XYZ file of C-alpha atoms in Angstrom:
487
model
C -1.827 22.807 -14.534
C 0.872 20.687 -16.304
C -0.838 17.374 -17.784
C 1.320 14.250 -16.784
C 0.974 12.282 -20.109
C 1.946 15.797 -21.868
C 5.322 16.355 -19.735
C 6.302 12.541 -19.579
C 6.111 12.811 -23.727
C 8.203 16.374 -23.657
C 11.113 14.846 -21.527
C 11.226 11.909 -23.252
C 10.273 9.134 -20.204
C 7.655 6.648 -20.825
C 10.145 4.322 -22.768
C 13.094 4.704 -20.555
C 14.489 3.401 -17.421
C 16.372 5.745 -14.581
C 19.596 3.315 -13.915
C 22.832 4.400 -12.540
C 21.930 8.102 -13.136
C 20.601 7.511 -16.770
C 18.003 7.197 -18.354
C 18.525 4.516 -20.744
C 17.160 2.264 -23.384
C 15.733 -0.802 -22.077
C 17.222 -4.557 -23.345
C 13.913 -6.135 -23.705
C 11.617 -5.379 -27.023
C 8.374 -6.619 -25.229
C 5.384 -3.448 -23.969
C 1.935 -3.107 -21.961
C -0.309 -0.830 -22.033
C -1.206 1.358 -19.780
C -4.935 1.921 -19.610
C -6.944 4.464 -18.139
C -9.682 2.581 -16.327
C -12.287 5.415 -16.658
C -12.513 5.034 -20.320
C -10.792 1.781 -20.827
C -8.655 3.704 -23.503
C -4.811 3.176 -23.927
C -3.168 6.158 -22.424
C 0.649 5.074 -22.825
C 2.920 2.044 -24.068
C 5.876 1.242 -21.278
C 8.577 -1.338 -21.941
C 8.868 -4.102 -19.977
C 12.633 -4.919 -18.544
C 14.646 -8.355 -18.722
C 16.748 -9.980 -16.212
C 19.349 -7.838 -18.550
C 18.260 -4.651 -16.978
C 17.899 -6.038 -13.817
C 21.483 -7.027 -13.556
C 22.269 -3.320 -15.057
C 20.372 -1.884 -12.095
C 21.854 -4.018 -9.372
C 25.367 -3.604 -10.715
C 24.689 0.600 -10.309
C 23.240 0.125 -6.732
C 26.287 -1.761 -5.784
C 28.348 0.524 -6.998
C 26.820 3.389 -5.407
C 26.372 1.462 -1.716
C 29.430 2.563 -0.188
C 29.076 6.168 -0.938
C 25.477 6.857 0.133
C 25.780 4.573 3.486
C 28.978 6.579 4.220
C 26.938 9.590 3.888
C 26.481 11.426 7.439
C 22.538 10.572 8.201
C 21.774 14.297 8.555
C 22.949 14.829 5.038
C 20.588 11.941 3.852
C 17.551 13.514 5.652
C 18.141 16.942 3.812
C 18.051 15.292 0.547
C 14.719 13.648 1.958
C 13.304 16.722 2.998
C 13.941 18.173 -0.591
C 12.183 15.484 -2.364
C 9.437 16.021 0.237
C 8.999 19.575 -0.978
C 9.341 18.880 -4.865
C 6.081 16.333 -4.397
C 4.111 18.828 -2.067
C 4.895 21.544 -5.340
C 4.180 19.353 -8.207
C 1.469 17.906 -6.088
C -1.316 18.404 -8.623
C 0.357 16.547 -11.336
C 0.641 13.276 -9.453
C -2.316 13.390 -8.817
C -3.840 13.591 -12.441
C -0.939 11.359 -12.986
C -3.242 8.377 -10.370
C -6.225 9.438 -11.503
C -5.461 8.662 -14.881
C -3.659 5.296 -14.966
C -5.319 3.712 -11.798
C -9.049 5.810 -11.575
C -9.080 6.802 -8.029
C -11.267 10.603 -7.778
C -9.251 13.626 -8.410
C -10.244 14.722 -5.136
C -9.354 11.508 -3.158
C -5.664 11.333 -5.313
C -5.446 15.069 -4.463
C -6.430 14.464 -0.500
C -5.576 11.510 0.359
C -3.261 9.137 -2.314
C -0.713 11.959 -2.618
C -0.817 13.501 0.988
C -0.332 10.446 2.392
C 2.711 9.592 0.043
C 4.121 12.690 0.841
C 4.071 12.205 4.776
C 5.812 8.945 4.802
C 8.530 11.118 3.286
C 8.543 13.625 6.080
C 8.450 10.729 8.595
C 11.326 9.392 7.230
C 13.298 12.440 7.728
C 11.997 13.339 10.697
C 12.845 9.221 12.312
C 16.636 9.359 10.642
C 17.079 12.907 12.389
C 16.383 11.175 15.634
C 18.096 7.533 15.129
C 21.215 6.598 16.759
C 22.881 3.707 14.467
C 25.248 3.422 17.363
C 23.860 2.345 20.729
C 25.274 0.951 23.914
C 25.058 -1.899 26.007
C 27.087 -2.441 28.488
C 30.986 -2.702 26.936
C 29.403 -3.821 23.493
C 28.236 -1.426 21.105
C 25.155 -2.557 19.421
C 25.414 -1.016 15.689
C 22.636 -0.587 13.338
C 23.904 -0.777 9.203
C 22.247 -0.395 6.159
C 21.466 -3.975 4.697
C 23.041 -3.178 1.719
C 20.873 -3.156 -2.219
C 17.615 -3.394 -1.692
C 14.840 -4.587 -4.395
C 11.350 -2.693 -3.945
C 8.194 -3.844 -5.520
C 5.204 -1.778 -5.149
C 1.378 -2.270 -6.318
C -1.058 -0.547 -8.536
C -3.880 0.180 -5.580
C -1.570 2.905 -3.767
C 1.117 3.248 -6.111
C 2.782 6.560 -5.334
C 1.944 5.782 -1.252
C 3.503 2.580 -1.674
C 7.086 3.697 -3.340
C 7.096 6.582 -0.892
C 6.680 3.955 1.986
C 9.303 1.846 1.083
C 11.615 4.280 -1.022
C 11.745 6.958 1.409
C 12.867 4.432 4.870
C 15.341 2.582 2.582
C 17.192 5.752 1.699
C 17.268 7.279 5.132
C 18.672 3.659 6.167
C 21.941 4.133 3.887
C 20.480 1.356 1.465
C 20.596 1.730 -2.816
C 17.326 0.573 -4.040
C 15.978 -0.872 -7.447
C 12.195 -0.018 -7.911
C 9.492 -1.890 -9.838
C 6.583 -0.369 -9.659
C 3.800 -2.512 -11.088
C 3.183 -2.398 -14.981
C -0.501 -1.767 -14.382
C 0.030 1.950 -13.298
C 3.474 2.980 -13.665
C 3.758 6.600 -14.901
C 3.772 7.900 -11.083
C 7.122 6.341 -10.762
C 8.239 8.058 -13.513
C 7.487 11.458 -12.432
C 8.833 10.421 -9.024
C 11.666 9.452 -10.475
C 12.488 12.569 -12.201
C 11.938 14.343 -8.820
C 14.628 12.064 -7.052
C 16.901 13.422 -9.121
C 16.066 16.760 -8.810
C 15.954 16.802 -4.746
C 19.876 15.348 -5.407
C 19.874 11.831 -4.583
C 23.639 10.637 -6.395
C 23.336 8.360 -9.450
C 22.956 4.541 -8.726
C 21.767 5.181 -5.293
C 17.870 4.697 -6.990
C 17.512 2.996 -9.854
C 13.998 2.388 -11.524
C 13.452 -0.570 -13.759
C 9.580 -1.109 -15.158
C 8.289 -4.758 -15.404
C 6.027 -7.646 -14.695
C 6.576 -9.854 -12.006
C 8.090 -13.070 -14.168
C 10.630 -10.704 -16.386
C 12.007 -8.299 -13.204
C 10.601 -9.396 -9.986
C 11.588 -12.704 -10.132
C 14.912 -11.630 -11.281
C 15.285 -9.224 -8.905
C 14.114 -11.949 -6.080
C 16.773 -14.645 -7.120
C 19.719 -12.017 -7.724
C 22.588 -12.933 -5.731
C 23.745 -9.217 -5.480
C 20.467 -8.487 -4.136
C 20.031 -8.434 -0.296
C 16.755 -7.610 0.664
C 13.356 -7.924 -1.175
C 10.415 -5.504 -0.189
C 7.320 -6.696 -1.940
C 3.850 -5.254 -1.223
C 1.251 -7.349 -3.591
C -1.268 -10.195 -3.504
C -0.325 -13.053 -0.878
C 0.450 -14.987 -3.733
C 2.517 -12.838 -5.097
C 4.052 -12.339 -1.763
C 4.791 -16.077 -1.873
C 5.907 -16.554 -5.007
C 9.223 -13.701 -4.238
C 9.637 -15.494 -0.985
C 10.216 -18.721 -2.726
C 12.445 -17.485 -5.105
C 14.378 -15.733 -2.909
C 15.499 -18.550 -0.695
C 17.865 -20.032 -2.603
C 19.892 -17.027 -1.619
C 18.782 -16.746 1.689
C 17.934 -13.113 1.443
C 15.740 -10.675 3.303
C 12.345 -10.731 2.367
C 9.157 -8.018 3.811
C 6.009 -8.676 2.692
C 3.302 -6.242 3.063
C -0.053 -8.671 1.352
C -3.221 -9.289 1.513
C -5.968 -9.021 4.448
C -9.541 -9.407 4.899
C -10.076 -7.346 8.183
C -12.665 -7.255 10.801
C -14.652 -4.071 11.594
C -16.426 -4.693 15.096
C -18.832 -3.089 16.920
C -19.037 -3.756 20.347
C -22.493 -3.656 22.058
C -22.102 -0.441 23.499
C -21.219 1.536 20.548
C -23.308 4.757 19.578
C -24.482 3.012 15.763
C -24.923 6.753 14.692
C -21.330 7.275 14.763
C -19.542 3.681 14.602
C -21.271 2.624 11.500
C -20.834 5.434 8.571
C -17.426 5.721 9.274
C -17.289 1.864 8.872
C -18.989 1.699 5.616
C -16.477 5.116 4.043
C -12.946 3.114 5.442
C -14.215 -0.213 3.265
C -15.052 1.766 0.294
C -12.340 4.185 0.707
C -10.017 3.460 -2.849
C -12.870 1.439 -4.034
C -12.089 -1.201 -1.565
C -8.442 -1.336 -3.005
C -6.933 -1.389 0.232
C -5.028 -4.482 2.012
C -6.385 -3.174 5.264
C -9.876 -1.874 4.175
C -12.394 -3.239 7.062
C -14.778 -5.293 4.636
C -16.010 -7.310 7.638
C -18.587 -5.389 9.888
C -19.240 -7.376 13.189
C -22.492 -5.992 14.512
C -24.331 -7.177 17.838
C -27.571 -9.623 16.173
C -29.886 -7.519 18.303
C -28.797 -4.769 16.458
C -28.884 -5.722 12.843
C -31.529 -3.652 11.451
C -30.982 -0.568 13.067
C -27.180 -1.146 11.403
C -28.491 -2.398 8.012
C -30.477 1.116 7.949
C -27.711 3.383 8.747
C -25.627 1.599 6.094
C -27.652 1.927 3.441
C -28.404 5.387 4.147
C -24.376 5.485 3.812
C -24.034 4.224 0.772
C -26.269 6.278 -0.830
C -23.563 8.687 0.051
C -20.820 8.098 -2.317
C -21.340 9.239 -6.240
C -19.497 6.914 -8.454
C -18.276 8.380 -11.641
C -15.672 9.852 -14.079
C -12.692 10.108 -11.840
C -12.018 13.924 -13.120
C -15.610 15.709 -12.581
C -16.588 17.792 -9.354
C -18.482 15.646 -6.859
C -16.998 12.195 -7.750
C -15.836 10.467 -4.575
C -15.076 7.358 -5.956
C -13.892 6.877 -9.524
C -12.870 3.368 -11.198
C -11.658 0.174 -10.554
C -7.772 0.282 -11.751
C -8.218 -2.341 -14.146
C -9.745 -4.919 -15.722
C -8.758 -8.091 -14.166
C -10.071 -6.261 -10.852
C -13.573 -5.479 -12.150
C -14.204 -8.524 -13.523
C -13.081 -10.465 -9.733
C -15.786 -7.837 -7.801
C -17.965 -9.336 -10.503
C -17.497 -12.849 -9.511
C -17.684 -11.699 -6.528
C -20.545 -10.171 -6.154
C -22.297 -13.141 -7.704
C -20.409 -15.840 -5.407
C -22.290 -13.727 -2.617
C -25.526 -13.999 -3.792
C -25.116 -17.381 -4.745
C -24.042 -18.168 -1.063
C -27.149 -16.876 0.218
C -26.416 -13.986 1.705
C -28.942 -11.025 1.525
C -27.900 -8.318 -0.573
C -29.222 -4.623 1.068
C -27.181 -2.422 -1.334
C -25.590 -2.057 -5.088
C -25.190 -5.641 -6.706
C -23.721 -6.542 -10.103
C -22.855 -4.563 -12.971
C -22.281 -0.812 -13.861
C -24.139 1.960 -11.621
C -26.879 3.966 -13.636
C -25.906 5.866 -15.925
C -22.568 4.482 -16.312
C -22.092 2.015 -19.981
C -18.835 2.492 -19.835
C -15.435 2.171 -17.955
C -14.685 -0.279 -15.168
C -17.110 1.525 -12.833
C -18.719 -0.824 -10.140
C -21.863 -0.725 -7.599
C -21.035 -0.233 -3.920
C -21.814 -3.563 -2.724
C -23.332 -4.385 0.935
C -24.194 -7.854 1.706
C -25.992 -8.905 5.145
C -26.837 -11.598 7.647
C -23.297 -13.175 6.074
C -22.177 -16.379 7.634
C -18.195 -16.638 9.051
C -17.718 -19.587 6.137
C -18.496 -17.586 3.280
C -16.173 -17.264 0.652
C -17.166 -13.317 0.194
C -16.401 -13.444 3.916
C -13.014 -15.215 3.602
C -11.438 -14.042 0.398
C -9.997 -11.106 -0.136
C -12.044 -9.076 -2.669
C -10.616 -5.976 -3.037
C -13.382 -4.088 -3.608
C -16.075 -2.157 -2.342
C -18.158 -4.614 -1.337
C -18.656 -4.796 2.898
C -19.852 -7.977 4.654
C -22.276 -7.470 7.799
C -21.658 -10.247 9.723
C -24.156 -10.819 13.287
C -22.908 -12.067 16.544
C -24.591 -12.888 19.501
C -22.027 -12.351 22.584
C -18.938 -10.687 22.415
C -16.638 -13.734 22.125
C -18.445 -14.406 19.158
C -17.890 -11.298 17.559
C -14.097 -11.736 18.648
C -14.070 -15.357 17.411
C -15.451 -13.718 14.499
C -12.931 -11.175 13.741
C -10.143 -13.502 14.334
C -11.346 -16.278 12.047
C -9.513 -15.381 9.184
C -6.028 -16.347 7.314
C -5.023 -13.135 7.773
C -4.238 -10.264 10.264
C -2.699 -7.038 8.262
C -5.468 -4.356 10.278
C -8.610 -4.411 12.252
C -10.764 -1.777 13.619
C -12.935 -1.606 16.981
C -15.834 0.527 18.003
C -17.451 1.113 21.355
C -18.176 4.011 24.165
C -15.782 2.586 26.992
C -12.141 2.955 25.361
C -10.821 0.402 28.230
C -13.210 -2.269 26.914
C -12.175 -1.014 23.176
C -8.578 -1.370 24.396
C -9.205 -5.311 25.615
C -10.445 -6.119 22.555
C -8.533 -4.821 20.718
C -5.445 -6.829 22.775
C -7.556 -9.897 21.622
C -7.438 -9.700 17.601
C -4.837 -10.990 15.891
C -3.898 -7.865 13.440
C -0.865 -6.045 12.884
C -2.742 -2.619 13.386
C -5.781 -2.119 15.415
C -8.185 1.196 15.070
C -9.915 1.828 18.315
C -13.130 4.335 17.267
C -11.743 5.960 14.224
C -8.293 7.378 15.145
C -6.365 9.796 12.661
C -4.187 8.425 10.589
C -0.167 8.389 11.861
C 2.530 7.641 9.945
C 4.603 6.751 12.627
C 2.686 4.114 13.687
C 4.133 0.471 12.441
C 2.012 -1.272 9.521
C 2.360 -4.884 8.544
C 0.921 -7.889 8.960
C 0.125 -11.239 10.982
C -0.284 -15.163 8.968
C -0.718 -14.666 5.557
C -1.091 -11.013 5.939
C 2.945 -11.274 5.451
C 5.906 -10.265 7.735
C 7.971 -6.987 8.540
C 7.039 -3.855 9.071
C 6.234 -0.415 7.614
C 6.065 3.077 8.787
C 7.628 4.735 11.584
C 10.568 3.405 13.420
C 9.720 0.013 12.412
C 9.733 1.058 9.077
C 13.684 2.194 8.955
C 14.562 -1.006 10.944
C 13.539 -3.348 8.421
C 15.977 -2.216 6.352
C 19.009 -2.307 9.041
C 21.324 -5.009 9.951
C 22.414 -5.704 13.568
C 25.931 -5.744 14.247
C 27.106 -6.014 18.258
C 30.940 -5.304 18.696
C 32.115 -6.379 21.982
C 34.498 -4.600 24.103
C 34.132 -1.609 21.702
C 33.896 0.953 25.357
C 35.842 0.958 27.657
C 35.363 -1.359 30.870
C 34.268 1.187 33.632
């Protein structure tokens, strides 16, 4: 088994950017760290890029526009499906790749951060296969074209799931891309990027420039040659690349933050409603937009719930990220661990009754950014631990009384990315559902589907992902009128 850091160093990667077919020397002089969070050790040095290789990167998309959006769509899907089948064979490797620079478990990165990457891949294909960029309506033709170069900023929670997500749709669109992954784990982009080229896709048509947000995303958000900006991120990161994007009235998707609700309705078998509950919040350490932190339980039933979610929690074995066992590794970095700290705190501090984990390292564990599943009950609607996004694996048990409550409840947030609903009687699961203001509701646990559309409400941020929706976004509509023939 090949060890990323080992074949990044052999081909020469970690200080170079993919642009325009190359791999070149960046313009800048400045470099982060990249830190592996299990040991809080420096793993690799990247370079950070300027506006200078931003412009260098746009330039090489442009260039390359007209040639990959002239390319028949079937011909874009087989280069699709290739890079689908190099990740599915070097598989393993981005895996150790995540586990190393952002600490999910081996066995989560291997099941579930890298699966999932790979799928929106396959959807991709398997949507452009099917899509008819030429449709009609009456004597007009209603014409579907690729919005032209396309900026991509991904985060460090899902990294590889992320580019994938965005990547993979804006390809099958016809669209040249720029990526910048986040600086915080960027050495799955890298290996990505090495497999892009390999599955064929021509020089220019992705270009990968590494970066912080103030020396390339900003850049990339106020380019003029620029026409769409895809962020994923904090909402006030999401904000901040809206802002500077308007000046030139460009695109902008925003995939950011969310705080959803988790109810159970008063019919729901506890047994199986709750456990589930308490594995999708901690699921990626609670480093997931969409994680259901909020758990609405009926008040008559708050003990009974309290129990099974304890006995839950005792479930998951926090530890080194690589050994057999582990389902949840480390917080991806610093800045993170110390926020679930504060956290964590705040909570107590607002009264609410702590049943599980609390501050500070689990047992055993002196070092590394390793953190306590956290369950806090009886919480109150206007808490901050029940408002704020903590991204982290800390769940809120929040009591209603009557169902509007709980649905008052669920909806009294600033955001509405997902939401999840539990009860015996799917038609009652299905009205509520109708009534929360989400982008994607769960009704009892469903599998996951890539084709189904992700994204946001308020502050949870705009557009869409996945699916149908997900090529869309990066389409322009064009209707030409008298283009048949009048019958």
């Amino acid at each position: 088994m090949t060890d990323p850091l080992t074949h990044l160093s052999k081909i020469n990667r970690v200080d170079q950017f993919l642009i325009g077919g190359d791999w070149v020397t960046p313009q800048g002089s400045a470099f982060q760290a990249v830190i592996d969070p299990a040991t809080e050790t420096e793993i690799a040095r990247i370079p950070l890029g300027d506006a200078r290789d931003v412009d260098r990167a746009v330039a090489a998309a442009r260039a390359a526009l007209a040639g990959w959006s002239a390319r028949a769509p079937q011909d874009r899907a087989d280069i699709l499906e290739r890079l689908a089948d190099l990740m599915e064979d070097r598989a393993d490797m981005l895996a150790q790749c995540l586990t190393r620079e952002m600490g999910a478990a081996l066995s989560y990165a291997q099941t579930a951060q890298v699966p999932l990457a790979i799928a929106h891949v396959r959807t991709a294909c398997e949507v452009l296969r099917e899509f008819a960029f030429v449709t009609q309506r009456g004597t007009t033709a209603i014409v579907r074209e690729p919005i032209g170069v396309v900026a991509l900023i991904t985060p460090w929670n899902w990294p590889l799931y992320q580019i994938t997500a965005k990547v993979a749709p804006a390809l099958a669109a016809g669209c040249t891309v720029v990526l910048k992954p986040s600086e915080l784990a960027p050495l799955n982009a890298l290996l990505f990027a090495e497999l892009i080229e390999e599955a064929g896709v021509p020089a220019g048509v992705f270009n990968l420039v590494q970066g912080d947000g103030p020396g390339v995303g900003t850049a990339l958000s106020i380019h003029r040659d620029v026409d769409m900006i895809s962020i994923t991120g904090s909402t006030r990161a999401g904000i901040a690349v809206a802002k500077a994007a308007a000046d030139t009235v460009k695109r902008v998707a925003q995939e950011l933050g969310g705080k959803s609700p988790n109810l159970i309705l008063p019919d729901a078998d506890l047994a199986r409603a709750v456990p589930p509950g308490v594995a999708a919040a901690m699921r990626n350490l609670g480093q997931s937009c969409s994680a259901p932190t909020r758990m609405i339980v009926p008040r008559a039933h708050l003990a009974e719930v309290e129990d099974i979610v304890v006995r839950a929690v005792l479930e998951i074995t926090v530890g080194d990220p690589r050994d057999a066992g582990v389902t949840h590794g480390a917080i991806a970095n610093r800045a993170q661990f110390d926020r679930i700290q504060q956290m964590i705190e705040v909570g107590m501090a607002e009264g609410a009754r702590m049943i599980a984990g609390g501050p500070g390292r689990p047992d055993g564990l002196d070092s590394g950014l390793f953190v306590r599943p956290t369950v806090f009950s009886d919480v109150r609607s206007d808490m901050r631990i029940a408002q704020e996004e903590i991204f982290g694996p800390v769940l809120c048990v929040l009591p209603y009384d009557t169902l509007e409550d709980g649905i008052a409840i669920a909806n009294d947030t600033v955001y509405g990315l997902g939401a999840h609903v539990q009860g015996r009687h799917l038609d009652q699961a299905r009205a509520v559902g109708r009534q929360i203001r989400a982008g994607q509701v769960h009704l009892n646990y469903p599998a996951f589907d890539p084709h189904a559309p992700f994204g946001g409400y308020r502050q949870s941020g705009n557009g869409r992902e996945f699916g149908r929706e997900g090529l869309l976004e990066y389409l322009e509509v064009k209707s030409m009128l008298g283009y048949f023939p009048q019958s």
